[in-house]
Short mmCIF file of C-alpha atoms and ligand atoms in Angstrom, two decimals:
data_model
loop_
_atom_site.label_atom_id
_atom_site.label_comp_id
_atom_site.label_asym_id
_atom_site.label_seq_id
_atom_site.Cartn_x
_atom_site.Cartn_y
_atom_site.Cartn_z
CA UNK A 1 -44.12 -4.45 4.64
CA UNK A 2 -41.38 -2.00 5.03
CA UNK A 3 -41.49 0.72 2.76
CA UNK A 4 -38.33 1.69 1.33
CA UNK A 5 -37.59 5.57 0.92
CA UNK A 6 -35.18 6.94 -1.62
CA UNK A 7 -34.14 10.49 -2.60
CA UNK A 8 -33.68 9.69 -5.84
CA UNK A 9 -34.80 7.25 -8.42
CA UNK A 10 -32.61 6.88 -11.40
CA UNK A 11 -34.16 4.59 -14.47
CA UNK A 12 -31.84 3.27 -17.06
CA UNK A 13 -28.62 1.59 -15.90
CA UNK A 14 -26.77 2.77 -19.51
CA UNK A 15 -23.88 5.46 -19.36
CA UNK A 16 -26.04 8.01 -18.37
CA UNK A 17 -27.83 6.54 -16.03
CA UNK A 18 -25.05 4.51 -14.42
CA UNK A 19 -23.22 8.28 -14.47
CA UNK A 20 -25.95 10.05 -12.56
CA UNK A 21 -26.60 7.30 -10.04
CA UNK A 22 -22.75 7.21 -9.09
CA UNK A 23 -22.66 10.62 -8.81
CA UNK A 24 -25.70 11.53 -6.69
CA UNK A 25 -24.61 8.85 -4.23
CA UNK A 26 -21.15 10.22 -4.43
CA UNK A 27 -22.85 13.28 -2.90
CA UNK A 28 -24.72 10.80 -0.24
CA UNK A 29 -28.05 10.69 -2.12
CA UNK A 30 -29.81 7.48 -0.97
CA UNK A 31 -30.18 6.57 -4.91
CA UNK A 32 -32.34 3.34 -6.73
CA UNK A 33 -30.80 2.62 -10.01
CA UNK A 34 -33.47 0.81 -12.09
CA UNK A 35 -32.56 -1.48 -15.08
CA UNK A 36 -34.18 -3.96 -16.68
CA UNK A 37 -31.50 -5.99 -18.04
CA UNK A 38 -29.77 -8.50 -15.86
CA UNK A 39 -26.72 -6.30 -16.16
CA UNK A 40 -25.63 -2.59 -15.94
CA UNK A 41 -24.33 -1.27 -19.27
CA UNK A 42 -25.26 -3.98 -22.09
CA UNK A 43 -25.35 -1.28 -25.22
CA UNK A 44 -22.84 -0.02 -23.66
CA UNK A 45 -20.33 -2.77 -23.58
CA UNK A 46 -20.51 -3.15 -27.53
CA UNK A 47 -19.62 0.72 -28.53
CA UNK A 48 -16.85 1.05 -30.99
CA UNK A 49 -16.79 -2.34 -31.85
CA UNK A 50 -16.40 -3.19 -28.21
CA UNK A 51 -13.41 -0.55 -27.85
CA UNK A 52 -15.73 2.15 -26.84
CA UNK A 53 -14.54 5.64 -28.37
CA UNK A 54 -15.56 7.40 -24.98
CA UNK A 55 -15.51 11.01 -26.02
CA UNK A 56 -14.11 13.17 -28.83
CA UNK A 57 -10.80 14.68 -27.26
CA UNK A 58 -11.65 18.34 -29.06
CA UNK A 59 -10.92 19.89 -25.86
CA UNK A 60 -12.34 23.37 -26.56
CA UNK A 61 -15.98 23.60 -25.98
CA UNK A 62 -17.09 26.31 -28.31
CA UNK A 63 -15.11 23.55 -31.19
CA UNK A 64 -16.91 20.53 -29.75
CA UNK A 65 -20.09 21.71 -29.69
CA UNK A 66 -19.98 22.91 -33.56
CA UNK A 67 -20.60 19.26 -34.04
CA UNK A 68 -24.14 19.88 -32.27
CA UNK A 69 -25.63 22.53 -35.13
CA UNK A 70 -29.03 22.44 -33.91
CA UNK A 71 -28.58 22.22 -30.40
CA UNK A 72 -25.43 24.21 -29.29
CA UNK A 73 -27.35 26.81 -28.09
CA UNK A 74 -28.88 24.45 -24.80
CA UNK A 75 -24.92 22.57 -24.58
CA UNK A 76 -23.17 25.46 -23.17
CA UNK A 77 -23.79 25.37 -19.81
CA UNK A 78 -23.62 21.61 -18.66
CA UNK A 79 -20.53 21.68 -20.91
CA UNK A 80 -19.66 24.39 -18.98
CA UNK A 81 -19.56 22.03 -15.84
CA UNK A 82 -18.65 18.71 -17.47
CA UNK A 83 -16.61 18.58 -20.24
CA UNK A 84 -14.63 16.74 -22.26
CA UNK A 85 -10.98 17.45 -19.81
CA UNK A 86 -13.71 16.22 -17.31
CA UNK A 87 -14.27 13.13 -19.04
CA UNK A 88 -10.77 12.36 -19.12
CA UNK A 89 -10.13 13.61 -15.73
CA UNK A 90 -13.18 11.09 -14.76
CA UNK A 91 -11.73 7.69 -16.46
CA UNK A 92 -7.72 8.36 -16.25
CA UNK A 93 -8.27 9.07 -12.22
CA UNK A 94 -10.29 5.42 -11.76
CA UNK A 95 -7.06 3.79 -13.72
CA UNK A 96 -8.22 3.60 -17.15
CA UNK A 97 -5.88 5.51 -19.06
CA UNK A 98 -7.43 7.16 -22.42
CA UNK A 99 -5.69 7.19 -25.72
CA UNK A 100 -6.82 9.67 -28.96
CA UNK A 101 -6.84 8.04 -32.35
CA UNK A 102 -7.25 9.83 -35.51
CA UNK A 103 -10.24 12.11 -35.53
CA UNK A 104 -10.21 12.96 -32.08
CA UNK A 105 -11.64 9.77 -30.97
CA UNK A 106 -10.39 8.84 -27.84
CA UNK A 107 -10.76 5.00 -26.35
CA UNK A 108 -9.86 3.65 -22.89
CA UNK A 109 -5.97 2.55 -23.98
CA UNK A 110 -7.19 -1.12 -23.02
CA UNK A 111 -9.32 -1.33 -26.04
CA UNK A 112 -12.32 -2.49 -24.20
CA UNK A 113 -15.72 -1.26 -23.57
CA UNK A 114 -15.83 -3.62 -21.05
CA UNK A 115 -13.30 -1.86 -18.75
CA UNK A 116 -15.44 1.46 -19.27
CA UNK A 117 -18.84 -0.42 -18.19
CA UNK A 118 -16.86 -1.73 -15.03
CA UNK A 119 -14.90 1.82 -14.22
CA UNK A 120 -19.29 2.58 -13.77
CA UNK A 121 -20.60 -0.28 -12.08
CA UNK A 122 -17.79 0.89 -9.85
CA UNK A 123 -18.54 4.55 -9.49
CA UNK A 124 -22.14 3.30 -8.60
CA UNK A 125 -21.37 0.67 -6.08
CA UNK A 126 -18.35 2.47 -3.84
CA UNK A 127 -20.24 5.15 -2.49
CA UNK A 128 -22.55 2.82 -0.71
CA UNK A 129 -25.86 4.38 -0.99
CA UNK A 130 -26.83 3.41 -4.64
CA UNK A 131 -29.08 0.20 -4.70
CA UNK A 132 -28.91 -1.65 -7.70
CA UNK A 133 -32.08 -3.01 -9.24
CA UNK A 134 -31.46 -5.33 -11.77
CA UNK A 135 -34.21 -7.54 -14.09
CA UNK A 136 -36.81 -4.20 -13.37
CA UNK A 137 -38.83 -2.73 -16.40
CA UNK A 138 -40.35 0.85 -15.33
CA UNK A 139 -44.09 1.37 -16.24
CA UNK A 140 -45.32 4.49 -15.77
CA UNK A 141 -44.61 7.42 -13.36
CA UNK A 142 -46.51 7.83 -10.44
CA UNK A 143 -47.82 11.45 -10.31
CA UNK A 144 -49.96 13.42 -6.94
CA UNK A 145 -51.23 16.98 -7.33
CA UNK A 146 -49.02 17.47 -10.27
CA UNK A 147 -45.54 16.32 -9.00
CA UNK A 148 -44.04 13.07 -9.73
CA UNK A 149 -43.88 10.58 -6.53
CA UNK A 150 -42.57 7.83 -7.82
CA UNK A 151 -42.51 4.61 -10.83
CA UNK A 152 -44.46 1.92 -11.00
CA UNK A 153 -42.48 -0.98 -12.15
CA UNK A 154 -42.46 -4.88 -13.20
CA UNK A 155 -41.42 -5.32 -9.48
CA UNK A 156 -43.69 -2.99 -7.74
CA UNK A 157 -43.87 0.74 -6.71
CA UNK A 158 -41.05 3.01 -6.07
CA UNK A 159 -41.25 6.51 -4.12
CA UNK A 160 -38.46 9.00 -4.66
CA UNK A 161 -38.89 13.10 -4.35
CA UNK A 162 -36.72 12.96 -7.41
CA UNK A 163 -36.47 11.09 -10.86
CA UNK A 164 -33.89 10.97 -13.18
CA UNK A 165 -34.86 8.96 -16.37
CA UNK A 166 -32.46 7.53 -18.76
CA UNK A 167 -33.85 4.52 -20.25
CA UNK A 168 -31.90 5.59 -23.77
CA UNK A 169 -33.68 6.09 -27.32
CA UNK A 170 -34.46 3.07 -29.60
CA UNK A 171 -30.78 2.28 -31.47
CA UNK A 172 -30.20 -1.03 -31.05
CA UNK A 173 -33.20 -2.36 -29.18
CA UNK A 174 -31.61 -5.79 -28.65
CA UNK A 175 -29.45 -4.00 -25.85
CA UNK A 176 -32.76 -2.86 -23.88
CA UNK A 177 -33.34 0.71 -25.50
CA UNK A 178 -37.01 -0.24 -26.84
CA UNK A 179 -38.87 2.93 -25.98
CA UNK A 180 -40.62 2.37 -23.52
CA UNK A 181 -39.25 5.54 -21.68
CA UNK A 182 -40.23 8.16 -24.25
CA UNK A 183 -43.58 7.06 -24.32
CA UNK A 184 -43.73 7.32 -20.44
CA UNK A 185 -42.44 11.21 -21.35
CA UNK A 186 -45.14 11.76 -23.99
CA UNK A 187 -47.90 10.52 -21.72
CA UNK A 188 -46.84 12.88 -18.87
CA UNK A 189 -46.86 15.66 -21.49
CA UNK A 190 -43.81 15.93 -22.66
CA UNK A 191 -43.21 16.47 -26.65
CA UNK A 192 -41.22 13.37 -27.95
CA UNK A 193 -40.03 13.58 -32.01
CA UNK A 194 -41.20 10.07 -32.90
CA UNK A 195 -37.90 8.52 -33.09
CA UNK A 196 -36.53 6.94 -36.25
CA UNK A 197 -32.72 5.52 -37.43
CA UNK A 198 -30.71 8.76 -37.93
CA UNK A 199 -27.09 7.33 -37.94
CA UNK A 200 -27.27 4.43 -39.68
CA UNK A 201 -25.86 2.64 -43.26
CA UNK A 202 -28.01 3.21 -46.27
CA UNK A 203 -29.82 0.55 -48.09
CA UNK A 204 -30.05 0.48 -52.68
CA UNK A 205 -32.23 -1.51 -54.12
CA UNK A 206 -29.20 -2.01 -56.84
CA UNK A 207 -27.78 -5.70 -56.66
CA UNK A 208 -24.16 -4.75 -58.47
CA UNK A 209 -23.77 -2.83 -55.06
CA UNK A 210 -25.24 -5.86 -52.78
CA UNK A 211 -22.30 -7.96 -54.56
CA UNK A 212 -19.62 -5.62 -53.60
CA UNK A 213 -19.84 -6.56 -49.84
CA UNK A 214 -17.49 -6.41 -48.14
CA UNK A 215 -15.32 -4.22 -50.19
CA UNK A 216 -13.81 -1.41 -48.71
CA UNK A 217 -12.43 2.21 -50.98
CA UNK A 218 -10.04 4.16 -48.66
CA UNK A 219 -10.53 7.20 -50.46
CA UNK A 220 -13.34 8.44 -52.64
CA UNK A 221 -16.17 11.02 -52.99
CA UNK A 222 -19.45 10.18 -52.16
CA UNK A 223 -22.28 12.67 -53.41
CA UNK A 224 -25.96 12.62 -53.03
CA UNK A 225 -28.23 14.03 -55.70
CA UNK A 226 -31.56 15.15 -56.14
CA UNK A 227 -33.08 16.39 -59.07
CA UNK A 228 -29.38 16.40 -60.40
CA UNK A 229 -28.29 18.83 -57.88
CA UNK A 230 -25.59 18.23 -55.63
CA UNK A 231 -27.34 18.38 -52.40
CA UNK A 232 -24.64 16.66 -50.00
CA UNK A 233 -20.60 15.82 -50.59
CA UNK A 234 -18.08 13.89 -48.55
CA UNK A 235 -14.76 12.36 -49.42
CA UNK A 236 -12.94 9.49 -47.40
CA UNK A 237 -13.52 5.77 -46.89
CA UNK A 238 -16.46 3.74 -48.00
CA UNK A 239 -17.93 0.21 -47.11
CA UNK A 240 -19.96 -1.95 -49.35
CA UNK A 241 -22.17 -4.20 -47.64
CA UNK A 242 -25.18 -6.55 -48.64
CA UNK A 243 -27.75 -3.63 -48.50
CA UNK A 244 -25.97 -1.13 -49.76
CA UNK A 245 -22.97 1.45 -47.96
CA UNK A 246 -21.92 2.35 -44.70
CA UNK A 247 -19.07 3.49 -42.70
CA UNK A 248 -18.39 6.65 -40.55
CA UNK A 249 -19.01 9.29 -43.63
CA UNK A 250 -22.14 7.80 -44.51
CA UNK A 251 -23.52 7.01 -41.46
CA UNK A 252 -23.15 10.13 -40.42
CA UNK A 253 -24.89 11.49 -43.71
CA UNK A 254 -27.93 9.27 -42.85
CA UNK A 255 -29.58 12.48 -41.00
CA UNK A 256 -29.52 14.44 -44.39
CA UNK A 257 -30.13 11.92 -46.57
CA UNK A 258 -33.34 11.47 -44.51
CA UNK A 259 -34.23 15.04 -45.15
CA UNK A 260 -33.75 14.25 -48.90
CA UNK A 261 -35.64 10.80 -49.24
CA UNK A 262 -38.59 12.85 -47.33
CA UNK A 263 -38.74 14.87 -50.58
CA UNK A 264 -37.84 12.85 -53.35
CA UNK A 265 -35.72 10.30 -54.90
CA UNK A 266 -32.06 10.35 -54.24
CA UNK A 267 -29.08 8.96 -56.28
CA UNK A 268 -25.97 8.45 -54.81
CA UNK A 269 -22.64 8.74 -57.16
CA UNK A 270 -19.42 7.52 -56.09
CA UNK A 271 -16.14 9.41 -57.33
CA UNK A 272 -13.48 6.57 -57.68
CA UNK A 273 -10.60 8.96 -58.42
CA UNK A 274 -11.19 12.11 -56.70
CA UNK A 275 -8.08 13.45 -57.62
CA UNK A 276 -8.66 13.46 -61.25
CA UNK A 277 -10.91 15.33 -63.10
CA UNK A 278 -12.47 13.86 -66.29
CA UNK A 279 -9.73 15.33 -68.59
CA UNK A 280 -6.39 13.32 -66.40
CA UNK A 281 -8.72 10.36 -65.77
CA UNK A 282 -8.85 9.90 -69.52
CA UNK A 283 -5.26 10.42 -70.03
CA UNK A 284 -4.54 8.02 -66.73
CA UNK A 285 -6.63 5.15 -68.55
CA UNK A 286 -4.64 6.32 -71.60
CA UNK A 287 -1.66 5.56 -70.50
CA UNK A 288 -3.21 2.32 -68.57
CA UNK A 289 -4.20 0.82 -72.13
CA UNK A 290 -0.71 1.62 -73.95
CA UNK A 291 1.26 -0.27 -71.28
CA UNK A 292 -1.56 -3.19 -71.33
CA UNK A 293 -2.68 -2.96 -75.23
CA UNK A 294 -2.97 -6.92 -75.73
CA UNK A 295 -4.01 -7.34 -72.47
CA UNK A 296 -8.08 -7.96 -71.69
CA UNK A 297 -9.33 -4.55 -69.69
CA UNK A 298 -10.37 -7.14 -66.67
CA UNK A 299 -6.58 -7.85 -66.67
CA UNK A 300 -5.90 -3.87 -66.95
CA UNK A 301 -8.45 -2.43 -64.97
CA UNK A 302 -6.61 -4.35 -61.92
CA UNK A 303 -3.79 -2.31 -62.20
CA UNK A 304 -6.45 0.41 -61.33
CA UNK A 305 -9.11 -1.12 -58.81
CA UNK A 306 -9.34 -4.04 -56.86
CA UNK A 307 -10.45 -6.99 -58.56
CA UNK A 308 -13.73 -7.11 -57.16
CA UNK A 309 -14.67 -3.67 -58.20
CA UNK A 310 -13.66 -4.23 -61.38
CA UNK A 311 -15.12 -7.05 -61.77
CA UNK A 312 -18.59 -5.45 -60.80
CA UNK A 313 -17.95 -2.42 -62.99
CA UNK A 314 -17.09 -4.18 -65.79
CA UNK A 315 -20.70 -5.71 -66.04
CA UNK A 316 -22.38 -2.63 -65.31
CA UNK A 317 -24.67 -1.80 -68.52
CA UNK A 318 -23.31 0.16 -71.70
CA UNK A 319 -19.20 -0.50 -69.85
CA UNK A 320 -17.31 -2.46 -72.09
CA UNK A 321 -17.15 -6.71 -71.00
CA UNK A 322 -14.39 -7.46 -69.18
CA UNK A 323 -13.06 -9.68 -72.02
CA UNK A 324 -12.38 -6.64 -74.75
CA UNK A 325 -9.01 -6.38 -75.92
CA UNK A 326 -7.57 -3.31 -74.75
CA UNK A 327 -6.54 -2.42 -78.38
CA UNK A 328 -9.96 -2.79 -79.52
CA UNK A 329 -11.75 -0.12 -76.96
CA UNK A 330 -13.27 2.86 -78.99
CA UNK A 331 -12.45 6.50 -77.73
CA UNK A 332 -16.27 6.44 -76.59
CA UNK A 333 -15.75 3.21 -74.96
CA UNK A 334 -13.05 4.39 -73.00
CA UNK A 335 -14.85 7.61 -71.98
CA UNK A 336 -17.88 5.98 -70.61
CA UNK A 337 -15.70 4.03 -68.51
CA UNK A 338 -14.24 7.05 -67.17
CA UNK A 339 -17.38 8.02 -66.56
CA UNK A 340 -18.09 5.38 -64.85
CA UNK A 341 -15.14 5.81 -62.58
CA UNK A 342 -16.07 9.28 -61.61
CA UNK A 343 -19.47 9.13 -61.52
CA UNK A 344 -20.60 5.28 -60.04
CA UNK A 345 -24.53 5.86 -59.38
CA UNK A 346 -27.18 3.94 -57.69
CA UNK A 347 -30.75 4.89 -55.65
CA UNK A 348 -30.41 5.17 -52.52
CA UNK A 349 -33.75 3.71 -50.75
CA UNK A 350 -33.41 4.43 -47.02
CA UNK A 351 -31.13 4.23 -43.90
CA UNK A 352 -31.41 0.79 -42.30
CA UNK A 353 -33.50 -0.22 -38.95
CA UNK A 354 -33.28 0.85 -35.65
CA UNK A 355 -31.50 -2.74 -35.18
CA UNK A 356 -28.54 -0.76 -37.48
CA UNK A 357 -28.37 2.14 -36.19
CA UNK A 358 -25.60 3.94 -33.78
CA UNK A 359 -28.28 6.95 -32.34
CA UNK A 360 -32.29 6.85 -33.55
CA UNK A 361 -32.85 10.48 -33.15
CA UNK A 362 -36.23 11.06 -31.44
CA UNK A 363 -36.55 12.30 -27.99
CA UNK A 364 -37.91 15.27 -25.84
CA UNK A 365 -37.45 18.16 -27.56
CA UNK A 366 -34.29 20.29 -26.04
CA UNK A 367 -36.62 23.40 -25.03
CA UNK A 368 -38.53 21.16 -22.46
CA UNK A 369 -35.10 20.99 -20.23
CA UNK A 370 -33.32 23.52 -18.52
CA UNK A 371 -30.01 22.31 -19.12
CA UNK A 372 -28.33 24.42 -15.85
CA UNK A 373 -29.24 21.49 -14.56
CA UNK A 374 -30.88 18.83 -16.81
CA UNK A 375 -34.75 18.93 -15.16
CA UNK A 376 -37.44 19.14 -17.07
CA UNK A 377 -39.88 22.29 -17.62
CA UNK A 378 -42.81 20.51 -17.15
CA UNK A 379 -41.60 18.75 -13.91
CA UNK A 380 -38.92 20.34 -11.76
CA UNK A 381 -38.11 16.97 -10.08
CA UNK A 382 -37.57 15.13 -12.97
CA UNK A 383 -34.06 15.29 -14.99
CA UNK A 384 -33.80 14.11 -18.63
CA UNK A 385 -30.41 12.54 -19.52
CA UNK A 386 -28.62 10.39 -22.59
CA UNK A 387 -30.13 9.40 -25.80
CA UNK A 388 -33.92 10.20 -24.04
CA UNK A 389 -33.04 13.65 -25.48
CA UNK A 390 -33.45 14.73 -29.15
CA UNK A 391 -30.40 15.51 -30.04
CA UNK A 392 -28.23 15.00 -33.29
CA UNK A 393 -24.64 14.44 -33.91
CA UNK A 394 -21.93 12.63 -35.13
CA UNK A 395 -20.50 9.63 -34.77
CA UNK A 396 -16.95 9.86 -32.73
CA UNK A 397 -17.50 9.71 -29.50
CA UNK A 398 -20.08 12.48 -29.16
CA UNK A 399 -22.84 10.38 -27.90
CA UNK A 400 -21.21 8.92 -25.01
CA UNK A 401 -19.54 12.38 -24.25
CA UNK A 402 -23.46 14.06 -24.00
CA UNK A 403 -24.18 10.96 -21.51
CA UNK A 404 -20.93 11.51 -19.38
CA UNK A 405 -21.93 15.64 -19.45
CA UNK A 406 -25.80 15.50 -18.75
CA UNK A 407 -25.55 12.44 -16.09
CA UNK A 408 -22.94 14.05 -14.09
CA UNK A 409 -25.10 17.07 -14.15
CA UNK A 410 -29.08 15.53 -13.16
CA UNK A 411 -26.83 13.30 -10.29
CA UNK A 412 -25.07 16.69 -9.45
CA UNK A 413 -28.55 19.14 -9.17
CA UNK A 414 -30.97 16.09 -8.30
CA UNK A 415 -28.14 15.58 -5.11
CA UNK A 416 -27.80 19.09 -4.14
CA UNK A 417 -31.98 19.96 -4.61
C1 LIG B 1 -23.57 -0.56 -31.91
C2 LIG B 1 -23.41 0.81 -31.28
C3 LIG B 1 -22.15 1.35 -31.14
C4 LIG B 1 -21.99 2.63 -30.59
N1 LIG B 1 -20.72 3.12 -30.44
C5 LIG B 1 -20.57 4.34 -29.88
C6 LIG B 1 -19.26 4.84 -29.63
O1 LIG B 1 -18.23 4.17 -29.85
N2 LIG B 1 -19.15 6.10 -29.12
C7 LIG B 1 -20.26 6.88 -28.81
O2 LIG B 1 -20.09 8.02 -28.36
N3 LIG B 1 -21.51 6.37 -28.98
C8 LIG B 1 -21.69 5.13 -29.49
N4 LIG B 1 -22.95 4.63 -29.63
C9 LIG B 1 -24.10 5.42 -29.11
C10 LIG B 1 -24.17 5.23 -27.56
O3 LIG B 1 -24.06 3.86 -27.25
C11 LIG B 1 -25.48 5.78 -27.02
O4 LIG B 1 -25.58 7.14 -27.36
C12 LIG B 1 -25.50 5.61 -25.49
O5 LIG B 1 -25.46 4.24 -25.13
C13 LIG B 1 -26.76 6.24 -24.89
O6 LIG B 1 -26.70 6.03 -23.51
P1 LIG B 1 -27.97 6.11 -22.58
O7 LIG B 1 -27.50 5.81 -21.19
O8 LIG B 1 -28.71 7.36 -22.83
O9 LIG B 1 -28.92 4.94 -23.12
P2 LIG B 1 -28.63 3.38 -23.30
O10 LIG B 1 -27.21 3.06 -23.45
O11 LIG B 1 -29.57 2.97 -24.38
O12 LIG B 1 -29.10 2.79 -21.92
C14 LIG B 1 -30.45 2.82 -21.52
C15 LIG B 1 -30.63 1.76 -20.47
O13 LIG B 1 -31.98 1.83 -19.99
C16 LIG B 1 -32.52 0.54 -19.91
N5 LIG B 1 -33.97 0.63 -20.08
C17 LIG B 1 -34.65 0.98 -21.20
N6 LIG B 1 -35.97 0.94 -20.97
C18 LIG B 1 -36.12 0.55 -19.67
C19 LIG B 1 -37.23 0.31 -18.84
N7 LIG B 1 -38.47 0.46 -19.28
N8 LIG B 1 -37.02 -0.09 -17.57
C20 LIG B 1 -35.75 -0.26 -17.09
N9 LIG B 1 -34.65 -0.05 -17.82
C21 LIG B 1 -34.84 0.35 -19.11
C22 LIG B 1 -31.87 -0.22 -21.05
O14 LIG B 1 -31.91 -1.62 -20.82
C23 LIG B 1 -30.46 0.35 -21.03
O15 LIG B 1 -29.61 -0.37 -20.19
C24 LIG B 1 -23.13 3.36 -30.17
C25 LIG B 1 -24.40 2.80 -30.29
C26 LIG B 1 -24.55 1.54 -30.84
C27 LIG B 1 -25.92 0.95 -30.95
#
C-alpha cells in the first residue's frame, strides 16, 4: 500500500486547528487535518449562543492582553504577529463583515457561528493541499530517537516531520473536546494542570435560589465572602437558574471562587439596590409603605422587585409574610428587610461540570512553548495551539481570539520550518 507523506499533521479540526491547517497549506504545506467528529468545527458552531463573539475588538495589544494576568508575559509576541486588527482583517476580507457590541465583543454581523465555521472549512479547503480527515480519533504520537514521526490513529498511522495538536481542553465534551489530547501531552512529558471547569455558573445548595430560575436582575452587586471578608466584588446583571447563578460576571468569577472553595466555605451576598446604602434604602421603603400603608407588602414590594423575587424574599426566614399589612410592619421589621435587600446570602457549593462550562482551564503549562512560534520545548516539531494550552481569561471573545492568534502562528512557523 501506498504510503502517504505529509509535511504536516494538524489534530483537532476546532478554530485552532482548522486556523493552522488553512494557513500552512496557504503557504503550500502538504497538510492532514485530523478530526474525529464527522464535521469540522462542532463546539465551534454553538459559541455565543450560536452568534459566535469572534474576538474582543480592544484593538491595542498591551489593553487586550491585561485580560490575560497570568500569562501576558508569553502573549506578546504571537500577538505581535496576529492580532486582533488581524482577526478582523482575516473574516471581513473572506465576506463576513464583523460588528462590536457592547463590551468589545465583536460577532460576524450575520449573527451566526455557522458562517464563521464555514469562512474555515473554506480557508482549509481552497488552497488545495489540506486533506481533510473526518470520523479519525488520534491515539498516541509516534516517537523515533526522540523526535515525533507521526500519530497513530482510529484509522491507522500517520507520518508527518511536523505536528500541530489542537484537539481543545475538556469544556463541553459533547462537542468532541474529551481529553484525550492532553493526556497524549502528559505521556510524552509534557506538564498538563489537570483540567477542571474554570468559567462556568455556580451551583447553592439553597432551594429559595433554585426557585428563582429563570429570573434575571439587570443591575446588582454580587460579593463573595469568606470568613466575612470581602474577598471578590462585581456589579452588573445576574441570572438565576435551577442550580444556582450564572451569567457573564459570574462565570467569569468561577476561576476565583475556585481559589476560595479550595480553602473554605464561601457565601455569596447579592446587593439588590446598589445605589443605596442602608440609611436611603430605609428611607426608599419608607416612603414605599406611606404611599401603600393598607396595602399587603407582597402588593408593595412589587412596586420595588419583580414579583417573583419578591415573592421568594418574602418567605425567606425572620422577613416579614407576604400577607402583613404594611401599617402593621415594626421599625425592626422593616430593617431586616432592608437587610435583606442589600445583603441576599446563600453558600455557594461549586462551579458546575465540564458539560457547563465555556473554557476548563487545564493544559500544558505556558513555559513548555516558545510562543515566537507556538512549538513546544520538549519537541521542536511539535506546536501547541487553542484551549490545549493553560491559559485563563475571560469570557468575550478572548478564547476564540487566542485560537485565531496561536493557529495562524504553528501553521505560519510549522510552514516555513
Ligand atoms: C458553549 C460554549 C460557548 C462558547 N462561546 C464562546 C464565544 O462566544 N467566544 C469565545 O471566544 N469563546 C467561546 N467559547 C470557548 C471556545 O469555544 C473555545 O475556547 C474554543 O473552541 C477552543 O478551540 P480549540 O480549537 O482549541 O478546541 P475545540 O474547539 O475544543 O476543538 C478541538 C477539536 O479537536 C477534536 N478532537 C478532540 N480530541 C480529538 C482526538 N483524540 N482525535 C481527533 N480529534 C479530536 C474535537 O472533536 C474538536 O473538534 C465557548 C465555549 C463553549 C463550550
Amino acid at each position: 500500500m501506498k504510503k502517504e507523506i505529509f509535511d504536516i499533521i494538524v489534530l483537532g479540526g476546532g478554530p485552532a486547528g482548522m486556523m493552522a491547517a488553512g494557513r500552512a497549506g496557504e503557504l503550500g504545506s502538504r497538510v492532514l487535518l485530523i478530526e474525529k467528529n464527522d464535521r469540522l468545527g462542532k463546539k465551534l458552531s454553538i459559541t455565543g449562543g450560536r452568534r459566535c463573539n469572534i474576538t474582543n475588538a480592544e484593538r491595542n495589544n498591551h489593553l487586550f492582553l491585561d485580560n490575560f494576568p497570568e500569562s501576558k508575559q508569553f502573549l506578546f509576541s504571537p500577538f505581535s504577529q496576529f492580532n486582533v486588527d488581524s482577526t478582523f482583517e482575516f473574516f471581513e476580507r473572506r465576506g463576513l463583515p464583523l460588528v462590536v457590541e457592547d463590551r468589545n465583543r465583536a460577532f460576524p454581523k450575520s449573527e451566526k457561528a455557522e458562517d464563521v465555521c464555514e469562512v474555515l472549512r473554506k480557508y482549509v479547503s481552497e488552497s488545495g493541499n489540506v486533506k481533510v480527515k473526518l470520523n479519525t480519533a488520534f491515539i498516541s504520537f509516534v516517537i523515533k530517537d526522540g523526535l515525533l514521526t507521526g500519530v497513530k490513529t482510529s484509522s491507522g498511522t500517520f507520518y508527518a516531520s511536523r505536528i500541530i495538536i489542537a484537539t481543545g481542553g475538556l469544556a463541553a465534551p459533547e462537542t468532541g473536546s474529551t481529553g484525550e489530547g492532553l493526556s497524549a501531552l502528559a505521556f510524552i512529558g509534557h506538564s498538563v494542570k489537570e483540567p477542571d471547569p474554570d468559567m462556568a455558573p455556580l451551583r447553592t445548595s439553597s432551594k429559595w435560589v433554585h426557585s428563582l430560575l429563570g429570573t434575571t436582575v439587570e443591575d446588582m452587586e454580587l460579593r463573595f465572602i469568606q470568613n466575612e471578608k470581602t474577598k471578590l466584588k462585581k456589579r452588573g446583571r445576574l441570572l438565576f437558574t435551577h442550580f444556582g447563578i450564572s451569567g457573564p460576571l459570574v462565570i467569569n468569577s468561577a476561576h476565583e471562587v475556585k481559589k476560595l472553595l479550595k480553602k473554605g466555605t464561601v457565601i455569596a451576598s447579592v446587593d439588590l439596590f446598589p445605589d443605596y446604602d442602608l440609611g436611603s434604602m430605609d428611607s426608599l421603603l419608607l416612603d414605599l409603605f406611606e404611599q401603600h400603608k393598607n396595602k399587603q407588602l407582597k402588593t408593595a414590594l412589587k412596586e420595588l422587585l419583580q414579583k417573583k423575587l419578591s415573592e421568594v424574599i418574602l418567605e425567606l426566614p425572620k422577613v416579614p409574610n407576604g400577607d402583613t399589612p404594611v401599617h402593621s410592619i415594626t421599625k425592626e421589621q422593616r430593617k431586616i428587610l432592608v437587610r435583606t435587600l442589600k445583603d441576599l446570602r446563600f453558600p455557594i457549593n461549586g462551579t458546575m461540570g465540564f458539560e457547563w462550562s465555556i473554557v476548563a482551564d487545564g493544559g500544558v503549562a505556558p513555559k513548555e512553548v516558545d510562543f515566537k512560534s507556538m512549538t513546544s520545548r520538549l519537541f521542536s516539531n511539535l506546536y501547541l495551539i487553542g484551549d490545549t494550552l493553560n491559559i485563563s481569561r475571560p469570557s468575550g471573545g478572548f478564547s476564540l481570539q487566542l485560537c485565531w492568534t496561536t493557529g495562524w502562528i504553528a501553521g505560519t512557523h510549522a510552514a516555513q520550518n
